Coordinates of C-alpha atoms in Angstrom, one line a residue:
X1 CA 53.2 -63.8 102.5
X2 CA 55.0 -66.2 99.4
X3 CA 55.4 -69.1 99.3
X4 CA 58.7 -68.7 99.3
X5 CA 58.9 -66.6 102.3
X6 CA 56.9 -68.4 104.8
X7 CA 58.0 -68.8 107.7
X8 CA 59.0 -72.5 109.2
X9 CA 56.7 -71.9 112.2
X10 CA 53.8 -71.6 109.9
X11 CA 54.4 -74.9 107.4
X12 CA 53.4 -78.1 107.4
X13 CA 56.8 -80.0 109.0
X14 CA 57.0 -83.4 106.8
X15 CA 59.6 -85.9 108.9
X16 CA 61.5 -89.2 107.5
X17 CA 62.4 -91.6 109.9
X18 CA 63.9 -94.8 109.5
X19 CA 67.0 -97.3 110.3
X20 CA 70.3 -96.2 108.6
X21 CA 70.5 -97.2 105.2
X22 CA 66.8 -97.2 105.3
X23 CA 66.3 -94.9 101.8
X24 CA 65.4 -91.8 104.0
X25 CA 67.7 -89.4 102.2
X26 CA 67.2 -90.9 98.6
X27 CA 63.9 -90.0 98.9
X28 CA 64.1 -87.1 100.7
X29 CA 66.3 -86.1 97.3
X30 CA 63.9 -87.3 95.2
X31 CA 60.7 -85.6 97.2
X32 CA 62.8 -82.2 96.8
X33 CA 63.9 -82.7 93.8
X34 CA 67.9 -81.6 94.6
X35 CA 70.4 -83.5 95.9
X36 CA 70.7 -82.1 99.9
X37 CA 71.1 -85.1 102.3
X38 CA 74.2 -86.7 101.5
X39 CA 74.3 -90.5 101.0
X40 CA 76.3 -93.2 101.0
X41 CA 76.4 -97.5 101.3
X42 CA 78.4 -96.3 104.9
X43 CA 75.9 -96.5 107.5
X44 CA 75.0 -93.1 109.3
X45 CA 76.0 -90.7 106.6
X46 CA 72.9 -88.9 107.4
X47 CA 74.6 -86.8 111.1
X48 CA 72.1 -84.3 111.6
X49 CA 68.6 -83.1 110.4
X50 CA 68.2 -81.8 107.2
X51 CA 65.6 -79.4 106.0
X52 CA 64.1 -78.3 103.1
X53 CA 60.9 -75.8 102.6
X54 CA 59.6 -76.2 99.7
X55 CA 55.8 -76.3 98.5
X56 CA 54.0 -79.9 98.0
X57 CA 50.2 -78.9 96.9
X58 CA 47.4 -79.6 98.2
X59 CA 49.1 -78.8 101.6
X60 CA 50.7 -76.0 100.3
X61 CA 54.3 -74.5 102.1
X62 CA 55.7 -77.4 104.1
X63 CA 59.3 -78.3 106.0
X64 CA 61.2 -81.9 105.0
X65 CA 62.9 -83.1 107.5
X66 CA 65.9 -86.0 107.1
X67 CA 66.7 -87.7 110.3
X68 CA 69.7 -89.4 110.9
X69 CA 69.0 -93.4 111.6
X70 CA 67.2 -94.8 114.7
X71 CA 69.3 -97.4 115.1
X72 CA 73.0 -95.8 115.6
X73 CA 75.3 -97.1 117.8
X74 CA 77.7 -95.7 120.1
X75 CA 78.2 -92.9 122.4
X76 CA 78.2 -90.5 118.7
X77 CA 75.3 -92.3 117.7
X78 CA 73.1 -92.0 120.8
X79 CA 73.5 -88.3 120.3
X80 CA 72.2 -88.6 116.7
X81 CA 69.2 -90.7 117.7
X82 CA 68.6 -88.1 120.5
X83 CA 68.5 -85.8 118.2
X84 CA 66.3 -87.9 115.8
X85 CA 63.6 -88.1 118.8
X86 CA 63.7 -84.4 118.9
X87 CA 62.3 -84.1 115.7
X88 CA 59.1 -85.5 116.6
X89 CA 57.8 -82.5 119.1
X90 CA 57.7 -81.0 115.6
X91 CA 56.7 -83.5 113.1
X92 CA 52.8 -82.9 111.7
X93 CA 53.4 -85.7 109.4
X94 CA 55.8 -88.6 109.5
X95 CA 57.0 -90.7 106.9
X96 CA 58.1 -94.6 108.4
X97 CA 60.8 -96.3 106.1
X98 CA 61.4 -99.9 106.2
X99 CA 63.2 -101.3 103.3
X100 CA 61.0 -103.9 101.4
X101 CA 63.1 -107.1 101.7
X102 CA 63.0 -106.0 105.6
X103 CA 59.6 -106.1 105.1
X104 CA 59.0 -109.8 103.8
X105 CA 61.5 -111.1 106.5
X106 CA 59.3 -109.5 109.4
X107 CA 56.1 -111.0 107.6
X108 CA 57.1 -114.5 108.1
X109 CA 56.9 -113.8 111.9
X110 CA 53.7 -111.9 111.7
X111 CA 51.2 -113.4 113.7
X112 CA 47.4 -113.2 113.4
X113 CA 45.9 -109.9 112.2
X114 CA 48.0 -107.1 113.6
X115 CA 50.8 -105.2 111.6
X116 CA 54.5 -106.9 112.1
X117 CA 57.0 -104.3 112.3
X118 CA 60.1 -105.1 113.5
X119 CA 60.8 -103.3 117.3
X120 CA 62.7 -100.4 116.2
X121 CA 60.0 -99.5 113.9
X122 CA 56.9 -100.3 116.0
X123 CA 58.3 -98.2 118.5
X124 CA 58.6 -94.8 116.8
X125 CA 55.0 -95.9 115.4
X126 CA 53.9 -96.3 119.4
X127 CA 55.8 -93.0 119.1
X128 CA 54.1 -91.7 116.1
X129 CA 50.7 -92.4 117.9
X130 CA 51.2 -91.2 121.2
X131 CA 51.6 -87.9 120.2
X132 CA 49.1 -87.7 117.5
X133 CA 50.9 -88.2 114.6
X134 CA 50.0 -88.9 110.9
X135 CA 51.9 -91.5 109.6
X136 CA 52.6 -93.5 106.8
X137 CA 54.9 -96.5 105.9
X138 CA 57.2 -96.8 103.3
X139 CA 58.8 -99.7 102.0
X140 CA 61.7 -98.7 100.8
X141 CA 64.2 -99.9 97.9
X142 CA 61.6 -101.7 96.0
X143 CA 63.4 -102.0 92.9
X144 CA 65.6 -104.5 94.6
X145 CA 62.6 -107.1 94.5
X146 CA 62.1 -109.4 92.3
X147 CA 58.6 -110.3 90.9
X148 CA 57.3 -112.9 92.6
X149 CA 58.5 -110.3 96.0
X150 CA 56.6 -107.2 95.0
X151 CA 53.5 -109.7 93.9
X152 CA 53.5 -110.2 97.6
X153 CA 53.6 -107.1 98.6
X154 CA 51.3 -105.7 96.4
X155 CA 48.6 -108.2 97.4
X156 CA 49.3 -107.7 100.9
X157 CA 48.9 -103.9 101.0
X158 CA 45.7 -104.2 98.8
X159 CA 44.1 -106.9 101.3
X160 CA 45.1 -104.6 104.4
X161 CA 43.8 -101.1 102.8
X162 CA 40.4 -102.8 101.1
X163 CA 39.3 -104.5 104.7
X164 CA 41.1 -101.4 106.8
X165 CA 41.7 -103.5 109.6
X166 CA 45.1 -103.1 112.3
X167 CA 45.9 -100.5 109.9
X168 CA 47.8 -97.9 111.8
X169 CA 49.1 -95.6 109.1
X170 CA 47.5 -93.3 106.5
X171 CA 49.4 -95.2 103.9
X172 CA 51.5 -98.0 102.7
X173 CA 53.9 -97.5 99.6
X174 CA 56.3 -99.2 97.9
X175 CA 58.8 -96.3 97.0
X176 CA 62.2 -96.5 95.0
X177 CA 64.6 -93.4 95.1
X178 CA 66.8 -94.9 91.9
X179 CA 63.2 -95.3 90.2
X180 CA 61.5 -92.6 91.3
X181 CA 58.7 -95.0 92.2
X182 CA 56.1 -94.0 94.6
X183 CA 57.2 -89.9 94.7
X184 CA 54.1 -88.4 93.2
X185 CA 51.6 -91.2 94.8
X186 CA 52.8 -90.0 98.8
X187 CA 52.8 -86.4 97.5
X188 CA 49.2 -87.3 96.6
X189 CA 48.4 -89.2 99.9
X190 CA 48.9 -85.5 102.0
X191 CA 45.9 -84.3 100.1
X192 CA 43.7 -85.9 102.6
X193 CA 45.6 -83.8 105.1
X194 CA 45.8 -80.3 103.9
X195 CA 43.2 -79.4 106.7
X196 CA 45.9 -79.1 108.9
X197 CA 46.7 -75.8 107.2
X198 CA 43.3 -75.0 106.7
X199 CA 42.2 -75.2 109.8
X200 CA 45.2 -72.9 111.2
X201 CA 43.7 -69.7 113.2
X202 CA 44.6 -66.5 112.0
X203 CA 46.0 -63.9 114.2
X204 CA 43.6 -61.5 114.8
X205 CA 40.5 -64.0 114.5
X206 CA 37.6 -62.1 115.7
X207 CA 39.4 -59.2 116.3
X208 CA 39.4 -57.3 112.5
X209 CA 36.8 -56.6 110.2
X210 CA 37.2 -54.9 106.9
X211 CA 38.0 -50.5 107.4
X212 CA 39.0 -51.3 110.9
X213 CA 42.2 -49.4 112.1
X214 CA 44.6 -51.6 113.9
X215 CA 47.7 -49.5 115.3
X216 CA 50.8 -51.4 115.6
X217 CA 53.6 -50.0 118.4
X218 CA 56.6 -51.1 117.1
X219 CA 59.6 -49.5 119.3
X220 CA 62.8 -49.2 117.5
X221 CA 65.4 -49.6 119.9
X222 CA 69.0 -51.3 120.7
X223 CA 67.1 -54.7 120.7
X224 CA 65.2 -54.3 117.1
X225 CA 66.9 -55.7 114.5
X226 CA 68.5 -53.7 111.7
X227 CA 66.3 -53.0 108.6
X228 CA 63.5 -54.9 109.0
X229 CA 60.8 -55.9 111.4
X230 CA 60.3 -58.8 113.6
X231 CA 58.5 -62.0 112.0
X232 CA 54.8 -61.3 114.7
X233 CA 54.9 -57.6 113.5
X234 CA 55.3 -58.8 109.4
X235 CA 52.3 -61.2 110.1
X236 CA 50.6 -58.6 111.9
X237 CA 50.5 -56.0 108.7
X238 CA 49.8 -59.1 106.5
X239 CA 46.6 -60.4 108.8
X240 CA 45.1 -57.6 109.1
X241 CA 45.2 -56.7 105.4
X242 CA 44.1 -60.0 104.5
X243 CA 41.1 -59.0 106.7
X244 CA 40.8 -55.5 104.4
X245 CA 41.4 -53.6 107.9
X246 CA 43.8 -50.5 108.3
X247 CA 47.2 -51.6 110.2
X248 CA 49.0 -48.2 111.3
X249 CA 52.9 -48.7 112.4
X250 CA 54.3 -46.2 114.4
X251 CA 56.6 -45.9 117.7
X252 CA 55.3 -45.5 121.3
X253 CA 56.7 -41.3 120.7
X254 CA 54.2 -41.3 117.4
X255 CA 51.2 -42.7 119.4
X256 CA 49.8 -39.6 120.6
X257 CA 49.7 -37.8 116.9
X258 CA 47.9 -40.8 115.7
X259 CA 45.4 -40.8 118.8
X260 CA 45.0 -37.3 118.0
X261 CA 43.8 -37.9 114.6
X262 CA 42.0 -40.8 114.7
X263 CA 40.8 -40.6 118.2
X264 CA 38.0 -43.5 118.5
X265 CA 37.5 -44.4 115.2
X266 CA 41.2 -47.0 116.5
X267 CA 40.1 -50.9 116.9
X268 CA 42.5 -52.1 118.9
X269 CA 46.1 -51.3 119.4
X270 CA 48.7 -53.8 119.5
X271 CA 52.6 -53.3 121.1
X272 CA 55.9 -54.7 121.7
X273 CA 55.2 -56.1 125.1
X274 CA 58.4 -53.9 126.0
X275 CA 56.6 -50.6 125.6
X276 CA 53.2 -52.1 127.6
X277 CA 53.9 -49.6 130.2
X278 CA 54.2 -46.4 128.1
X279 CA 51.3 -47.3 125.7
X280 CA 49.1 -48.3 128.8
X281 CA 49.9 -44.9 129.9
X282 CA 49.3 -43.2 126.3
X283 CA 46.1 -44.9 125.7
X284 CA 42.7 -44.2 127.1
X285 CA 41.3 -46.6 129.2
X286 CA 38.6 -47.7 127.0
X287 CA 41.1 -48.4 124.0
X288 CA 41.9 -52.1 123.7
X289 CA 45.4 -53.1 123.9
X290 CA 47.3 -56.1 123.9
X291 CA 50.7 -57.1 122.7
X292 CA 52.2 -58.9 119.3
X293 CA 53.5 -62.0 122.0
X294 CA 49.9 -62.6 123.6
X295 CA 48.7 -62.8 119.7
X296 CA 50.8 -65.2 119.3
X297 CA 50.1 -67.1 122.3
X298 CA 46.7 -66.5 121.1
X299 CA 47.6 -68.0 117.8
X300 CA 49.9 -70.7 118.6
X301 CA 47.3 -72.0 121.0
X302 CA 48.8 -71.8 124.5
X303 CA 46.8 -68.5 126.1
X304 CA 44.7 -70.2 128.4
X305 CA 47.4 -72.2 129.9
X306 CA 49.6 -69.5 130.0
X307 CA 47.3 -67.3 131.3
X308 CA 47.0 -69.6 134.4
X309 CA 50.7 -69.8 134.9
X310 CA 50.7 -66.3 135.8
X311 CA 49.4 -66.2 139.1
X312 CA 52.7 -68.2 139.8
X313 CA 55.0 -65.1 139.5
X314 CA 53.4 -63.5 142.4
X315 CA 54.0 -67.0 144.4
X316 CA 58.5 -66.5 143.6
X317 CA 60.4 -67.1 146.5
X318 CA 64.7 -66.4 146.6
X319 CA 66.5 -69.0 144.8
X320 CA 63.3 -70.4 142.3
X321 CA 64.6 -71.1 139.0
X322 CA 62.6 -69.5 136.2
X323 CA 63.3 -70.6 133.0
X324 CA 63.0 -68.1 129.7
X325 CA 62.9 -70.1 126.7
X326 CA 63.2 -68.8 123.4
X327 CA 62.0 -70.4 119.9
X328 CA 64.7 -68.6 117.6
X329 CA 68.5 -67.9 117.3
X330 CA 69.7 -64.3 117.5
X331 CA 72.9 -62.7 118.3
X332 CA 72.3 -60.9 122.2
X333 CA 71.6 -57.2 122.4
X334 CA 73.1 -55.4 125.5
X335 CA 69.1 -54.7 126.1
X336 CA 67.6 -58.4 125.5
X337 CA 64.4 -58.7 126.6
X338 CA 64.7 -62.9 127.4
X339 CA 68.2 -62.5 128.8
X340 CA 67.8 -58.7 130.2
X341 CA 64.9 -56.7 130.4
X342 CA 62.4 -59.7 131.6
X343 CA 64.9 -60.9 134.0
X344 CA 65.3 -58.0 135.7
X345 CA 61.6 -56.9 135.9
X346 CA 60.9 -60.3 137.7
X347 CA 63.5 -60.0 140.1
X348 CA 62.0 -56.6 140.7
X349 CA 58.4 -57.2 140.5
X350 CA 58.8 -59.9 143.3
X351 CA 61.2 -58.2 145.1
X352 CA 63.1 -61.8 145.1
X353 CA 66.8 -62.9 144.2
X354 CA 66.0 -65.7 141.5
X355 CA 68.1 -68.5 138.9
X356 CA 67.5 -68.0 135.4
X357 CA 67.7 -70.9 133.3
X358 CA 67.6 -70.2 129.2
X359 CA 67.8 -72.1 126.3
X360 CA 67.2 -70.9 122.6
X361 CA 66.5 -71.8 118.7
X362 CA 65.6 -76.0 118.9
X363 CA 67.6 -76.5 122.2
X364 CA 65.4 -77.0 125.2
X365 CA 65.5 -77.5 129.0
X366 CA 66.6 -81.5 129.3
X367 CA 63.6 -83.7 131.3
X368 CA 66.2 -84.1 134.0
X369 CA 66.2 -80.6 134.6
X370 CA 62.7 -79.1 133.9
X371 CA 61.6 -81.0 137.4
X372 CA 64.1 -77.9 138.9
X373 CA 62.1 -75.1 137.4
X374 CA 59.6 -73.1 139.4
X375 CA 57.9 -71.9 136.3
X376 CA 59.0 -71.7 131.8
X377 CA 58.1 -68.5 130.5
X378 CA 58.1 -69.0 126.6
X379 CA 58.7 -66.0 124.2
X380 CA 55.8 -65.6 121.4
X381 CA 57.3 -68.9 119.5
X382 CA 57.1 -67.2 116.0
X383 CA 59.4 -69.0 114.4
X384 CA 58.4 -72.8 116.2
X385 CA 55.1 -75.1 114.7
X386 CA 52.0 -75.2 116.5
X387 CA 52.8 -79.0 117.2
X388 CA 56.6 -78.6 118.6
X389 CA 55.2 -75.4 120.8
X390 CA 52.1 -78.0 122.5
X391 CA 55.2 -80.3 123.0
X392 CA 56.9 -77.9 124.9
X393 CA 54.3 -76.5 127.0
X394 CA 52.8 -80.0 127.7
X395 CA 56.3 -80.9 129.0
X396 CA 55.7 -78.9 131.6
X397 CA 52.2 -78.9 132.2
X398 CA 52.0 -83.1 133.0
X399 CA 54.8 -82.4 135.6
X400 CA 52.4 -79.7 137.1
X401 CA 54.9 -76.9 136.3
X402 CA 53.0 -73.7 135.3
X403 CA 54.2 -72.2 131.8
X404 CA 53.6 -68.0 130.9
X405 CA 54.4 -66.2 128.0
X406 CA 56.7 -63.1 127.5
X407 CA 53.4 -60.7 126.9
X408 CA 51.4 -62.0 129.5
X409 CA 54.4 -62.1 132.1
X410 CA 55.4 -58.3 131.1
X411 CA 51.3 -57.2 131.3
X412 CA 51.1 -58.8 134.9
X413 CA 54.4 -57.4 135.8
X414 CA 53.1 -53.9 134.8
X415 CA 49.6 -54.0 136.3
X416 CA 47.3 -54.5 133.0
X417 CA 46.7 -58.5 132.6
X418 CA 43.1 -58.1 132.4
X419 CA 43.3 -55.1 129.7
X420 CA 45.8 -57.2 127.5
X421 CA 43.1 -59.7 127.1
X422 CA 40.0 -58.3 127.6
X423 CA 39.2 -58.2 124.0
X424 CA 40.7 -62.0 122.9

């Protein structure tokens, strides 16, 4: 997979946050090197997140993302800092801006060793460290100082970073959008952090070694989209070539010709949780099978928790809400498998009249609600971060509300849990 082409799920999501006015979109500009956030002298031009892909090396593919200001005001505003605050269940990486003459006003009030920031800042960095993120500060505007002012600075950053002490962020810069000042020296300062795309776990980790045949069950139907594959079957192909195994795509009615050829000599076979029931029935018993969606439960993470939370579906009484969320956007199929097909093999597994509550793409269940749900059953989050999918689940989980997964809800619906993980 390009550069170019990968996904947003899978890169590194950069986030700016700051007070209106702050420099955020100048130097998100200047960072991606075109002129996409609008800005302005009027406070809150920035209205909604902005994102770029783009690739920064040594991290490699990553996702800038423009917030609008922390500070708005009004009932408008409140919805664009909600929206701000959103942006952190996906942020790997967040960039603090604090303009530079800001800056020197809160250091006359700093007292003693520790960091001054003024509140709105020190709390998205109480923010930024709660949740285990990265962070570094920038102190925006800098060619607006004078000499004597940036001397100050200077010295003040070099004391702080040389004796590393109360030093809560990766980095301090002075940066300057008109300038230009400080772009390639934070581009730099990720390199430090390009484990966190390292370190990502491929697919079919442990599962694929080189002349292995992997067959991939890939139903075509009402609900497939036209002329191309779903984003876990692309990875699919492309993991298990990048492993120098054999992936073999066919539909559930091709499965028996390819069983017929191959017979044994198959590694595992992988389907559209969907089909479970038909391949289950196909396969021999000895053949291990699983689905794209428990991969990427798998993958993203979440398999163990969701495995526990589905002993909860047996436990559905008339009138439980269960909500079905969904990581991506898509225009609804008259057979929909969030909206559709797994809502109707719930209410018939369990023999129970329940509430179905969905959301899709970035929206999610609000905290007021989620205390209503009985259980969230998340689809294979493709197209969400590792980060903004452990957000999600743990939402749930420190309320004590069980999470499953599409897969692992449709494999204990049809009878073959244990077989759909056996080998993972």
């Amino acid at each position: 997979m390009s550069l170019q082409n990968t996904p947003q799920g899978e890169r590194i999501h950069i986030a700016f946050f700051g007070r209106r006015n702050a420099g955020k979109s100048s130097f998100f500009n200047a960072i991606a090197g075109q002129k996409l956030s609008l800005t302005s002298e009027i406070l809150g031009t920035t209205t909604d997140p902005v994102r770029k892909s783009m690739e920064i090396l040594p991290l490699g593919p990553v996702l800038l993302i423009d917030t609008p200001g922390f500070d708005d005001e009004g009932e408008l505003g409140s919805m664009r800092v909600e929206r701000t605050k959103a942006v952190l269940r996906e942020t790997d990486i967040a960039l603090l801006f604090l303009p530079a003459k800001d800056f020197l006003l809160a250091r006359k009030e700093e007292q003693g060793e520790v960091l001054f920031l003024p509140e709105k800042e020190a709390s998205y960095l109480r923010l930024f460290q709660e949740n285990k993120i990265p962070a570094f500060l920038l102190l925006s505007q800098a060619d607006k100082l004078s000499s004597e002012e940036r001397g100050r600075i200077e010295e003040w950053i070099e004391d702080r970073i040389s004796r590393k002490k109360d030093l809560p962020f990766q980095g301090i810069f002075l940066v300057s959008s008109e300038t230009k000042e400080g772009v390639e020296a934070v581009k730099n300062a990720f390199a430090p952090l390009a484990s966190l795309q390292e370190e990502k776990k491929r697919l079919f980790h442990g599962l694929v070694e080189p002349g292995d045949f992997v067959v991939l069950v890939t139903p075509i139907d009402e609900s497939a989209p036209k002329g191309r594959l779903i984003l876990p079957q692309q990875m699919a192909i492309r993991d298990i070539l990048d492993y120098n195994g054999i992936p073999l795509v066919c539909q559930v009615e091709e499965l028996p010709k390819i069983l017929e050829t191959l017979g044994d000599k198959i590694k595992l076979v992988v389907t559209d949780s969907q089909a479970f029931s038909k391949v289950n029935q196909i396969l021999p018993k000895t053949m291990p099978l699983t689905s794209f969606s428990i991969l990427m439960a798998r993958y993203k993470g979440f398999l163990s928790y969701a495995l526990e939370g589905c002993a909860t579906l047996s436990t559905l009484e008339d009138g439980d809400r269960v909500y079905i969320a969904e990581g991506c956007s898509h225009h609804r199929q008259c057979g929909d498998i969030g909206t559709v097909k797994l809502p109707r093999m719930l209410e018939k597994y369990t023999g129970k009249k329940l509430q179905f509550v969905y959301s899709e793409g970035k929206g999610f269940l609000p905290e007021e609600e989620q205390e209503r749900v009985k259980i969230m059953i998340h689809c294979g989050a493709c197209m969400l971060s590792e980060k903004e999918v452990e957000s999600r689940y743990q939402d749930f989980l420190r309320k004590k509300i069980p999470i499953c997964n599409y897969g692992l809800a449709m494999a204990k619906m049809t009878g073959i849990l244990e077989r759909s993980i056996e080998m993972l």
